Amino acid sequence: MFPDAPITSVEDLRRLAARRVPRMFYDYVDCGSWTGATYRANEQGLAAIRLRQRVGIDISRRSLSGRMLGEDVAMPVALAPTGLAGMQWADGEILAARAAERFGVPFTLSTVSVCSIEDVAAHTSRPFWFQLYLMKDRAFMERLVARAHDAGCSALVLTMDLPVQGQRHLDIKNGLSTPPRPTLRNLVNLATKPRWCLNMARTQRRTFRNIVGHVEGVSDASSLAHWVSEQFDQTLSWEHVRWLRRLWDRKLIVKGIMDPEDARAAARAGVDAIVVSNHGGRQLDGAPSSISALPAIAEAVGARTEVLFDGGVRSGQDVLKALALGAGGVLIGRAFLYGLGAMGEAGVTRCLELIRRELDLTMALCGITDTADAARALLDAPAYSEPAARLAAPV
Ligand SMILES: Cc1cc2nc3c(=O)[nH]c(=O)nc-3n(C[C@H](O)[C@H](O)[C@H](O)COP(=O)(O)O)c2cc1C
């Protein structure tokens, strides 16, 4: 790509981020667990779905706006919770939340973010969503929930698919830490990222600020990593979801559902929404693509519980495919992180614009004018479901 060529896809943002973000933080984003099979399957599963081209329909007036969790959205897309976004670009969570607010879509702040809940709230006016892990220190968790409530967060997202952490080879090899340790390898790499270093030198936000200073005995990042690995609670069950339901009086979402039975259990626990997700292929390597799990889950929960989806979404076409297969809304993780790492706030905005434009054009070429009309009928039947009679027909 020529350096001054216009950015026309999320892939362009990814390439730019790969050049601008220090290696260990770029690798942290662009990897899956173990062999990366599920990470790749997420994108491949979406790419394999074919759309039906329709013509002769007046598509001159189109609307992408809708509602997610009772909130008006410019398009049915939200920014997924991602740890360490503030290491892709200085103050990354604040910038991404601001871009989301200006665009008119929800932003989700991770527990393991760099900028704190209060910091993001102070720099935005649209209520954001806050993501939570179940931690053994329940008093700290209750304080986090109360802080999210005080900050005006409109939804709490409990992540269910990380009671233990899947192994990501690159993070281990890179010695991932926040801030990076001053090893020779890191220093050599940082020397090639002057923009990143300059921005990082100008901010105080360089560690897990939801946690450091809020938990006794955690004062630096190295003891924090230890604390996190010790804190994630492996007893996580639906009982804890019910407990959180009692504690939190606003919207409650559980994330990491890949099985219809689990989806029904979530609905019984009284959650408002579920996110069909395999954590972007970062947890159980060998799990199927999240798009292949979506239709059965959407059918299992019916209309009682809102069904959101994530995993592998890199374009507006991917969004439309997920909506057609039963999602009420779609979360994007890496797509916006690539934008953030490439160009900060402007890069997140660019990512959202690219997705919106592609969603809009694809709807037009598929003959629909409203995202609410996305349904199975938009998709071309896969070749293997050709009726036997047609396959056997004489030529
Ligand atoms: C770098 C990175 C960090 C993540 N951190 C979190 C997190 O802190 N909490 C969480 O629930 N999910 C986390 N996720 C998973 C995302 O919320 C989302 O499920 C996933 O990124 C969707 O796949 P995609 O990146 O292909 O869009 C993370 C994903 C990435 C790529």
PDB file of C-alpha atoms in Angstrom, residues 76-327:
ATOM      1  CA  PRO A  76     -26.540  -2.022  15.677  1.00  0.00           C
ATOM      2  CA  VAL A  77     -22.843  -2.184  16.558  1.00  0.00           C
ATOM      3  CA  ALA A  78     -21.085  -1.709  19.925  1.00  0.00           C
ATOM      4  CA  LEU A  79     -17.435  -1.597  20.922  1.00  0.00           C
ATOM      5  CA  ALA A  80     -16.513  -4.821  22.768  1.00  0.00           C
ATOM      6  CA  PRO A  81     -14.660  -4.787  26.106  1.00  0.00           C
ATOM      7  CA  THR A  82     -10.944  -5.123  25.468  1.00  0.00           C
ATOM      8  CA  GLY A  83      -8.193  -5.128  28.057  1.00  0.00           C
ATOM      9  CA  LEU A  84      -5.233  -2.767  27.716  1.00  0.00           C
ATOM     10  CA  ALA A  85      -6.774  -0.589  24.980  1.00  0.00           C
ATOM     11  CA  GLY A  86      -4.816   2.243  26.569  1.00  0.00           C
ATOM     12  CA  MET A  87      -1.643   0.511  25.414  1.00  0.00           C
ATOM     13  CA  GLN A  88      -2.664   0.578  21.743  1.00  0.00           C
ATOM     14  CA  TRP A  89      -2.642   4.372  21.950  1.00  0.00           C
ATOM     15  CA  ALA A  90      -2.210   6.595  25.015  1.00  0.00           C
ATOM     16  CA  ASP A  91      -5.563   7.128  26.824  1.00  0.00           C
ATOM     17  CA  GLY A  92      -7.063   4.597  24.388  1.00  0.00           C
ATOM     18  CA  GLU A  93     -10.240   3.821  26.323  1.00  0.00           C
ATOM     19  CA  ILE A  94     -11.162   7.495  26.657  1.00  0.00           C
ATOM     20  CA  LEU A  95     -10.528   8.065  22.942  1.00  0.00           C
ATOM     21  CA  ALA A  96     -12.514   4.998  21.875  1.00  0.00           C
ATOM     22  CA  ALA A  97     -15.410   5.895  24.185  1.00  0.00           C
ATOM     23  CA  ARG A  98     -15.458   9.424  22.753  1.00  0.00           C
ATOM     24  CA  ALA A  99     -15.412   8.137  19.173  1.00  0.00           C
ATOM     25  CA  ALA A 100     -18.273   5.741  19.986  1.00  0.00           C
ATOM     26  CA  GLU A 101     -20.284   8.521  21.625  1.00  0.00           C
ATOM     27  CA  ARG A 102     -19.834  10.901  18.686  1.00  0.00           C
ATOM     28  CA  PHE A 103     -20.800   8.135  16.291  1.00  0.00           C
ATOM     29  CA  GLY A 104     -23.804   7.059  18.344  1.00  0.00           C
ATOM     30  CA  VAL A 105     -22.928   3.501  19.376  1.00  0.00           C
ATOM     31  CA  PRO A 106     -22.267   1.952  22.820  1.00  0.00           C
ATOM     32  CA  PHE A 107     -18.776   1.569  24.235  1.00  0.00           C
ATOM     33  CA  THR A 108     -17.854  -1.179  26.720  1.00  0.00           C
ATOM     34  CA  LEU A 109     -15.066  -0.606  29.226  1.00  0.00           C
ATOM     35  CA  SER A 110     -13.116  -3.676  30.377  1.00  0.00           C
ATOM     36  CA  THR A 111     -12.260  -4.311  34.030  1.00  0.00           C
ATOM     37  CA  VAL A 112      -8.630  -4.636  32.913  1.00  0.00           C
ATOM     38  CA  SER A 113      -8.573  -1.320  31.095  1.00  0.00           C
ATOM     39  CA  VAL A 114      -5.865   1.283  31.482  1.00  0.00           C
ATOM     40  CA  CYS A 115      -8.206   4.280  31.937  1.00  0.00           C
ATOM     41  CA  SER A 116     -10.528   3.938  34.923  1.00  0.00           C
ATOM     42  CA  ILE A 117     -14.334   3.941  35.009  1.00  0.00           C
ATOM     43  CA  GLU A 118     -14.306   7.434  36.524  1.00  0.00           C
ATOM     44  CA  ASP A 119     -11.843   8.709  33.924  1.00  0.00           C
ATOM     45  CA  VAL A 120     -13.950   7.499  30.999  1.00  0.00           C
ATOM     46  CA  ALA A 121     -17.113   8.900  32.621  1.00  0.00           C
ATOM     47  CA  ALA A 122     -15.421  12.288  33.093  1.00  0.00           C
ATOM     48  CA  HIS A 123     -14.569  12.488  29.381  1.00  0.00           C
ATOM     49  CA  THR A 124     -17.905  11.324  27.940  1.00  0.00           C
ATOM     50  CA  SER A 125     -21.579  12.061  28.411  1.00  0.00           C
ATOM     51  CA  ARG A 126     -23.211   8.982  26.846  1.00  0.00           C
ATOM     52  CA  PRO A 127     -23.544   6.200  29.449  1.00  0.00           C
ATOM     53  CA  PHE A 128     -21.184   3.346  28.607  1.00  0.00           C
ATOM     54  CA  TRP A 129     -21.276  -0.372  29.464  1.00  0.00           C
ATOM     55  CA  PHE A 130     -18.908  -1.881  31.997  1.00  0.00           C
ATOM     56  CA  GLN A 131     -17.485  -5.410  31.762  1.00  0.00           C
ATOM     57  CA  LEU A 132     -16.771  -7.480  34.823  1.00  0.00           C
ATOM     58  CA  TYR A 133     -14.968 -10.715  35.636  1.00  0.00           C
ATOM     59  CA  LEU A 134     -15.951 -12.770  38.668  1.00  0.00           C
ATOM     60  CA  MET A 135     -13.194 -12.234  41.191  1.00  0.00           C
ATOM     61  CA  LYS A 136     -12.622 -13.918  44.511  1.00  0.00           C
ATOM     62  CA  ASP A 137     -12.395 -10.582  46.291  1.00  0.00           C
ATOM     63  CA  ARG A 138     -16.178 -10.036  46.349  1.00  0.00           C
ATOM     64  CA  ALA A 139     -15.848  -6.821  48.344  1.00  0.00           C
ATOM     65  CA  PHE A 140     -13.686  -5.374  45.538  1.00  0.00           C
ATOM     66  CA  MET A 141     -16.212  -6.613  42.971  1.00  0.00           C
ATOM     67  CA  GLU A 142     -19.078  -4.996  44.827  1.00  0.00           C
ATOM     68  CA  ARG A 143     -17.106  -1.758  44.936  1.00  0.00           C
ATOM     69  CA  LEU A 144     -16.464  -2.006  41.179  1.00  0.00           C
ATOM     70  CA  VAL A 145     -20.183  -2.532  40.544  1.00  0.00           C
ATOM     71  CA  ALA A 146     -21.007   0.461  42.760  1.00  0.00           C
ATOM     72  CA  ARG A 147     -18.401   2.579  40.952  1.00  0.00           C
ATOM     73  CA  ALA A 148     -19.923   1.604  37.579  1.00  0.00           C
ATOM     74  CA  HIS A 149     -23.365   2.534  38.934  1.00  0.00           C
ATOM     75  CA  ASP A 150     -22.114   5.897  40.234  1.00  0.00           C
ATOM     76  CA  ALA A 151     -20.425   6.595  36.904  1.00  0.00           C
ATOM     77  CA  GLY A 152     -23.813   6.143  35.213  1.00  0.00           C
ATOM     78  CA  CYS A 153     -22.990   2.945  33.311  1.00  0.00           C
ATOM     79  CA  SER A 154     -26.170   1.704  31.658  1.00  0.00           C
ATOM     80  CA  ALA A 155     -25.224  -1.983  31.437  1.00  0.00           C
ATOM     81  CA  LEU A 156     -23.004  -4.479  33.176  1.00  0.00           C
ATOM     82  CA  VAL A 157     -21.403  -7.225  31.083  1.00  0.00           C
ATOM     83  CA  LEU A 158     -20.338 -10.327  33.012  1.00  0.00           C
ATOM     84  CA  THR A 159     -17.776 -12.321  31.038  1.00  0.00           C
ATOM     85  CA  MET A 160     -18.349 -16.045  31.606  1.00  0.00           C
ATOM     86  CA  ASP A 161     -15.744 -17.621  29.327  1.00  0.00           C
ATOM     87  CA  LEU A 162     -12.618 -16.716  31.273  1.00  0.00           C
ATOM     88  CA  PRO A 163     -12.680 -18.523  34.626  1.00  0.00           C
ATOM     89  CA  VAL A 164      -9.122 -19.505  33.668  1.00  0.00           C
ATOM     90  CA  GLN A 165      -7.075 -17.857  30.963  1.00  0.00           C
ATOM     91  CA  GLY A 166      -6.420 -19.603  27.650  1.00  0.00           C
ATOM     92  CA  GLN A 167      -2.736 -19.711  26.786  1.00  0.00           C
ATOM     93  CA  ARG A 168      -1.568 -17.229  24.188  1.00  0.00           C
ATOM     94  CA  HIS A 169       1.942 -18.170  23.144  1.00  0.00           C
ATOM     95  CA  LEU A 170       2.914 -14.729  21.888  1.00  0.00           C
ATOM     96  CA  ASP A 171       2.052 -12.967  25.154  1.00  0.00           C
ATOM     97  CA  ILE A 172       4.307 -15.366  27.040  1.00  0.00           C
ATOM     98  CA  LYS A 173       7.144 -15.065  24.530  1.00  0.00           C
ATOM     99  CA  ASN A 174       6.845 -11.263  24.484  1.00  0.00           C
ATOM    100  CA  GLY A 175       6.725 -10.998  28.288  1.00  0.00           C
ATOM    101  CA  LEU A 176       3.568  -8.870  28.031  1.00  0.00           C
ATOM    102  CA  SER A 177       3.459  -6.278  30.827  1.00  0.00           C
ATOM    103  CA  THR A 178       2.021  -2.818  31.455  1.00  0.00           C
ATOM    104  CA  PRO A 179       3.996  -0.654  31.099  1.00  0.00           C
ATOM    105  CA  PRO A 180       6.559  -2.650  29.049  1.00  0.00           C
ATOM    106  CA  ARG A 181       9.685  -3.699  30.941  1.00  0.00           C
ATOM    107  CA  PRO A 182      12.857  -1.896  29.829  1.00  0.00           C
ATOM    108  CA  THR A 183      14.490  -4.973  28.291  1.00  0.00           C
ATOM    109  CA  LEU A 184      16.876  -4.564  25.342  1.00  0.00           C
ATOM    110  CA  ARG A 185      14.345  -6.178  22.986  1.00  0.00           C
ATOM    111  CA  ASN A 186      11.551  -3.840  24.104  1.00  0.00           C
ATOM    112  CA  LEU A 187      13.752  -0.761  23.964  1.00  0.00           C
ATOM    113  CA  VAL A 188      14.893  -1.561  20.421  1.00  0.00           C
ATOM    114  CA  ASN A 189      11.284  -2.066  19.350  1.00  0.00           C
ATOM    115  CA  LEU A 190      10.052   1.082  21.147  1.00  0.00           C
ATOM    116  CA  ALA A 191      12.741   3.109  19.362  1.00  0.00           C
ATOM    117  CA  THR A 192      10.863   2.404  16.109  1.00  0.00           C
ATOM    118  CA  LYS A 193       7.555   3.738  17.526  1.00  0.00           C
ATOM    119  CA  PRO A 194       8.257   7.434  18.264  1.00  0.00           C
ATOM    120  CA  ARG A 195       4.630   8.567  17.988  1.00  0.00           C
ATOM    121  CA  TRP A 196       3.488   5.933  20.495  1.00  0.00           C
ATOM    122  CA  CYS A 197       6.316   6.797  22.919  1.00  0.00           C
ATOM    123  CA  LEU A 198       5.635  10.530  22.721  1.00  0.00           C
ATOM    124  CA  ASN A 199       1.913  10.110  23.396  1.00  0.00           C
ATOM    125  CA  MET A 200       2.622   7.682  26.220  1.00  0.00           C
ATOM    126  CA  ALA A 201       5.131  10.077  27.788  1.00  0.00           C
ATOM    127  CA  ARG A 202       2.391  12.740  27.904  1.00  0.00           C
ATOM    128  CA  THR A 203      -0.084  10.653  29.922  1.00  0.00           C
ATOM    129  CA  GLN A 204      -0.124   9.301  33.455  1.00  0.00           C
ATOM    130  CA  ARG A 205      -2.423   6.436  32.416  1.00  0.00           C
ATOM    131  CA  ARG A 206      -0.072   3.492  32.013  1.00  0.00           C
ATOM    132  CA  THR A 207      -1.368   0.771  34.300  1.00  0.00           C
ATOM    133  CA  PHE A 208      -4.641  -0.942  35.266  1.00  0.00           C
ATOM    134  CA  ARG A 209      -6.327   2.058  36.817  1.00  0.00           C
ATOM    135  CA  ASN A 210      -9.600   0.317  37.746  1.00  0.00           C
ATOM    136  CA  ILE A 211      -7.554  -1.816  40.091  1.00  0.00           C
ATOM    137  CA  VAL A 212      -4.317  -0.148  41.210  1.00  0.00           C
ATOM    138  CA  GLY A 213      -5.125   2.068  44.179  1.00  0.00           C
ATOM    139  CA  HIS A 214      -8.507   0.393  44.676  1.00  0.00           C
ATOM    140  CA  VAL A 215      -7.315  -2.918  46.099  1.00  0.00           C
ATOM    141  CA  GLU A 216      -5.095  -3.360  49.091  1.00  0.00           C
ATOM    142  CA  GLY A 217      -1.684  -4.784  48.347  1.00  0.00           C
ATOM    143  CA  VAL A 218      -1.741  -3.909  44.644  1.00  0.00           C
ATOM    144  CA  SER A 219       0.457  -0.936  43.935  1.00  0.00           C
ATOM    145  CA  ASP A 220       2.355  -1.877  40.778  1.00  0.00           C
ATOM    146  CA  ALA A 221       1.732  -3.718  37.552  1.00  0.00           C
ATOM    147  CA  SER A 222       3.865  -6.760  38.282  1.00  0.00           C
ATOM    148  CA  SER A 223       2.066  -7.548  41.528  1.00  0.00           C
ATOM    149  CA  LEU A 224      -1.159  -6.774  39.666  1.00  0.00           C
ATOM    150  CA  ALA A 225      -0.546  -9.513  37.061  1.00  0.00           C
ATOM    151  CA  HIS A 226      -0.045 -11.904  39.944  1.00  0.00           C
ATOM    152  CA  TRP A 227      -3.185 -10.605  41.640  1.00  0.00           C
ATOM    153  CA  VAL A 228      -5.288 -11.051  38.490  1.00  0.00           C
ATOM    154  CA  SER A 229      -4.127 -14.633  37.941  1.00  0.00           C
ATOM    155  CA  GLU A 230      -4.947 -15.414  41.557  1.00  0.00           C
ATOM    156  CA  GLN A 231      -8.198 -13.465  41.594  1.00  0.00           C
ATOM    157  CA  PHE A 232     -10.206 -14.956  38.698  1.00  0.00           C
ATOM    158  CA  ASP A 233     -12.757 -17.162  40.384  1.00  0.00           C
ATOM    159  CA  GLN A 234     -13.097 -20.682  38.985  1.00  0.00           C
ATOM    160  CA  THR A 235     -16.292 -21.320  40.941  1.00  0.00           C
ATOM    161  CA  LEU A 236     -18.185 -19.026  38.516  1.00  0.00           C
ATOM    162  CA  SER A 237     -21.718 -20.416  38.117  1.00  0.00           C
ATOM    163  CA  TRP A 238     -25.267 -19.277  37.313  1.00  0.00           C
ATOM    164  CA  GLU A 239     -25.699 -18.635  41.033  1.00  0.00           C
ATOM    165  CA  HIS A 240     -23.220 -15.760  40.677  1.00  0.00           C
ATOM    166  CA  VAL A 241     -25.204 -14.396  37.753  1.00  0.00           C
ATOM    167  CA  ARG A 242     -28.315 -14.400  39.958  1.00  0.00           C
ATOM    168  CA  TRP A 243     -26.299 -12.678  42.709  1.00  0.00           C
ATOM    169  CA  LEU A 244     -25.238  -9.954  40.262  1.00  0.00           C
ATOM    170  CA  ARG A 245     -28.822  -9.668  39.033  1.00  0.00           C
ATOM    171  CA  ARG A 246     -29.855  -8.783  42.589  1.00  0.00           C
ATOM    172  CA  LEU A 247     -26.963  -6.332  42.977  1.00  0.00           C
ATOM    173  CA  TRP A 248     -27.431  -4.441  39.695  1.00  0.00           C
ATOM    174  CA  ASP A 249     -30.722  -2.769  38.816  1.00  0.00           C
ATOM    175  CA  ARG A 250     -29.843  -1.767  35.241  1.00  0.00           C
ATOM    176  CA  LYS A 251     -29.266  -3.915  32.130  1.00  0.00           C
ATOM    177  CA  LEU A 252     -27.286  -7.110  32.711  1.00  0.00           C
ATOM    178  CA  ILE A 253     -25.517  -8.943  29.897  1.00  0.00           C
ATOM    179  CA  VAL A 254     -23.582 -12.199  30.039  1.00  0.00           C
ATOM    180  CA  LYS A 255     -20.841 -12.707  27.498  1.00  0.00           C
ATOM    181  CA  GLY A 256     -19.204 -15.861  26.216  1.00  0.00           C
ATOM    182  CA  ILE A 257     -22.223 -18.041  25.362  1.00  0.00           C
ATOM    183  CA  MET A 258     -21.577 -20.709  22.706  1.00  0.00           C
ATOM    184  CA  ASP A 259     -24.165 -23.337  23.611  1.00  0.00           C
ATOM    185  CA  PRO A 260     -27.992 -23.201  23.466  1.00  0.00           C
ATOM    186  CA  GLU A 261     -28.217 -24.877  26.876  1.00  0.00           C
ATOM    187  CA  ASP A 262     -26.056 -22.140  28.431  1.00  0.00           C
ATOM    188  CA  ALA A 263     -28.133 -19.526  26.639  1.00  0.00           C
ATOM    189  CA  ARG A 264     -31.295 -20.926  28.241  1.00  0.00           C
ATOM    190  CA  ALA A 265     -29.584 -20.967  31.657  1.00  0.00           C
ATOM    191  CA  ALA A 266     -28.639 -17.309  31.208  1.00  0.00           C
ATOM    192  CA  ALA A 267     -32.215 -16.438  30.309  1.00  0.00           C
ATOM    193  CA  ARG A 268     -33.470 -18.279  33.408  1.00  0.00           C
ATOM    194  CA  ALA A 269     -30.977 -16.309  35.545  1.00  0.00           C
ATOM    195  CA  GLY A 270     -32.791 -13.172  34.453  1.00  0.00           C
ATOM    196  CA  VAL A 271     -30.203 -11.467  32.243  1.00  0.00           C
ATOM    197  CA  ASP A 272     -31.357  -8.915  29.689  1.00  0.00           C
ATOM    198  CA  ALA A 273     -28.978 -10.022  26.954  1.00  0.00           C
ATOM    199  CA  ILE A 274     -26.334 -12.569  26.059  1.00  0.00           C
ATOM    200  CA  VAL A 275     -23.315 -12.204  23.821  1.00  0.00           C
ATOM    201  CA  VAL A 276     -22.661 -15.208  21.599  1.00  0.00           C
ATOM    202  CA  SER A 277     -18.883 -15.182  21.773  1.00  0.00           C
ATOM    203  CA  ASN A 278     -15.791 -17.346  22.078  1.00  0.00           C
ATOM    204  CA  HIS A 279     -13.766 -14.349  23.269  1.00  0.00           C
ATOM    205  CA  GLY A 280     -12.447 -13.758  19.763  1.00  0.00           C
ATOM    206  CA  GLY A 281     -10.744 -17.174  19.738  1.00  0.00           C
ATOM    207  CA  ARG A 282      -8.632 -16.231  22.751  1.00  0.00           C
ATOM    208  CA  GLN A 283      -9.998 -18.826  25.171  1.00  0.00           C
ATOM    209  CA  LEU A 284     -11.019 -22.340  24.066  1.00  0.00           C
ATOM    210  CA  ASP A 285      -9.010 -23.007  20.930  1.00  0.00           C
ATOM    211  CA  GLY A 286     -10.877 -25.726  19.020  1.00  0.00           C
ATOM    212  CA  ALA A 287     -14.290 -24.208  19.754  1.00  0.00           C
ATOM    213  CA  PRO A 288     -16.380 -23.608  16.611  1.00  0.00           C
ATOM    214  CA  SER A 289     -16.636 -20.172  15.047  1.00  0.00           C
ATOM    215  CA  SER A 290     -19.060 -17.970  16.935  1.00  0.00           C
ATOM    216  CA  ILE A 291     -21.140 -17.342  13.774  1.00  0.00           C
ATOM    217  CA  SER A 292     -21.789 -21.097  13.465  1.00  0.00           C
ATOM    218  CA  ALA A 293     -23.133 -21.130  17.043  1.00  0.00           C
ATOM    219  CA  LEU A 294     -25.424 -18.113  16.577  1.00  0.00           C
ATOM    220  CA  PRO A 295     -28.526 -19.526  14.793  1.00  0.00           C
ATOM    221  CA  ALA A 296     -29.233 -22.315  17.305  1.00  0.00           C
ATOM    222  CA  ILE A 297     -28.703 -19.965  20.254  1.00  0.00           C
ATOM    223  CA  ALA A 298     -30.955 -17.266  18.794  1.00  0.00           C
ATOM    224  CA  GLU A 299     -33.625 -19.914  18.349  1.00  0.00           C
ATOM    225  CA  ALA A 300     -33.144 -21.267  21.875  1.00  0.00           C
ATOM    226  CA  VAL A 301     -33.718 -17.990  23.721  1.00  0.00           C
ATOM    227  CA  GLY A 302     -36.442 -16.624  21.444  1.00  0.00           C
ATOM    228  CA  ALA A 303     -37.504 -13.038  22.019  1.00  0.00           C
ATOM    229  CA  ARG A 304     -37.201 -13.058  25.838  1.00  0.00           C
ATOM    230  CA  THR A 305     -33.493 -12.256  25.878  1.00  0.00           C
ATOM    231  CA  GLU A 306     -31.620  -9.991  23.496  1.00  0.00           C
ATOM    232  CA  VAL A 307     -28.963 -11.841  21.507  1.00  0.00           C
ATOM    233  CA  LEU A 308     -25.763  -9.986  20.706  1.00  0.00           C
ATOM    234  CA  PHE A 309     -22.877 -11.452  18.761  1.00  0.00           C
ATOM    235  CA  ASP A 310     -19.124 -11.052  18.384  1.00  0.00           C
ATOM    236  CA  GLY A 311     -16.138 -12.771  16.815  1.00  0.00           C
ATOM    237  CA  GLY A 312     -14.394 -12.065  13.532  1.00  0.00           C
ATOM    238  CA  VAL A 313     -16.417  -9.017  12.488  1.00  0.00           C
ATOM    239  CA  ARG A 314     -14.238  -6.853  10.236  1.00  0.00           C
ATOM    240  CA  SER A 315     -16.772  -5.263   7.912  1.00  0.00           C
ATOM    241  CA  GLY A 316     -20.325  -4.078   7.461  1.00  0.00           C
ATOM    242  CA  GLN A 317     -21.019  -7.249   5.495  1.00  0.00           C
ATOM    243  CA  ASP A 318     -20.067  -9.305   8.550  1.00  0.00           C
ATOM    244  CA  VAL A 319     -22.477  -7.223  10.645  1.00  0.00           C
ATOM    245  CA  LEU A 320     -25.311  -7.854   8.179  1.00  0.00           C
ATOM    246  CA  LYS A 321     -24.614 -11.601   8.112  1.00  0.00           C
ATOM    247  CA  ALA A 322     -24.799 -11.793  11.916  1.00  0.00           C
ATOM    248  CA  LEU A 323     -28.059  -9.813  11.958  1.00  0.00           C
ATOM    249  CA  ALA A 324     -29.457 -12.134   9.292  1.00  0.00           C
ATOM    250  CA  LEU A 325     -28.634 -15.158  11.461  1.00  0.00           C
ATOM    251  CA  GLY A 326     -30.480 -13.848  14.505  1.00  0.00           C
ATOM    252  CA  ALA A 327     -28.265 -11.274  16.271  1.00  0.00           C
TER     253      ALA A 327
END
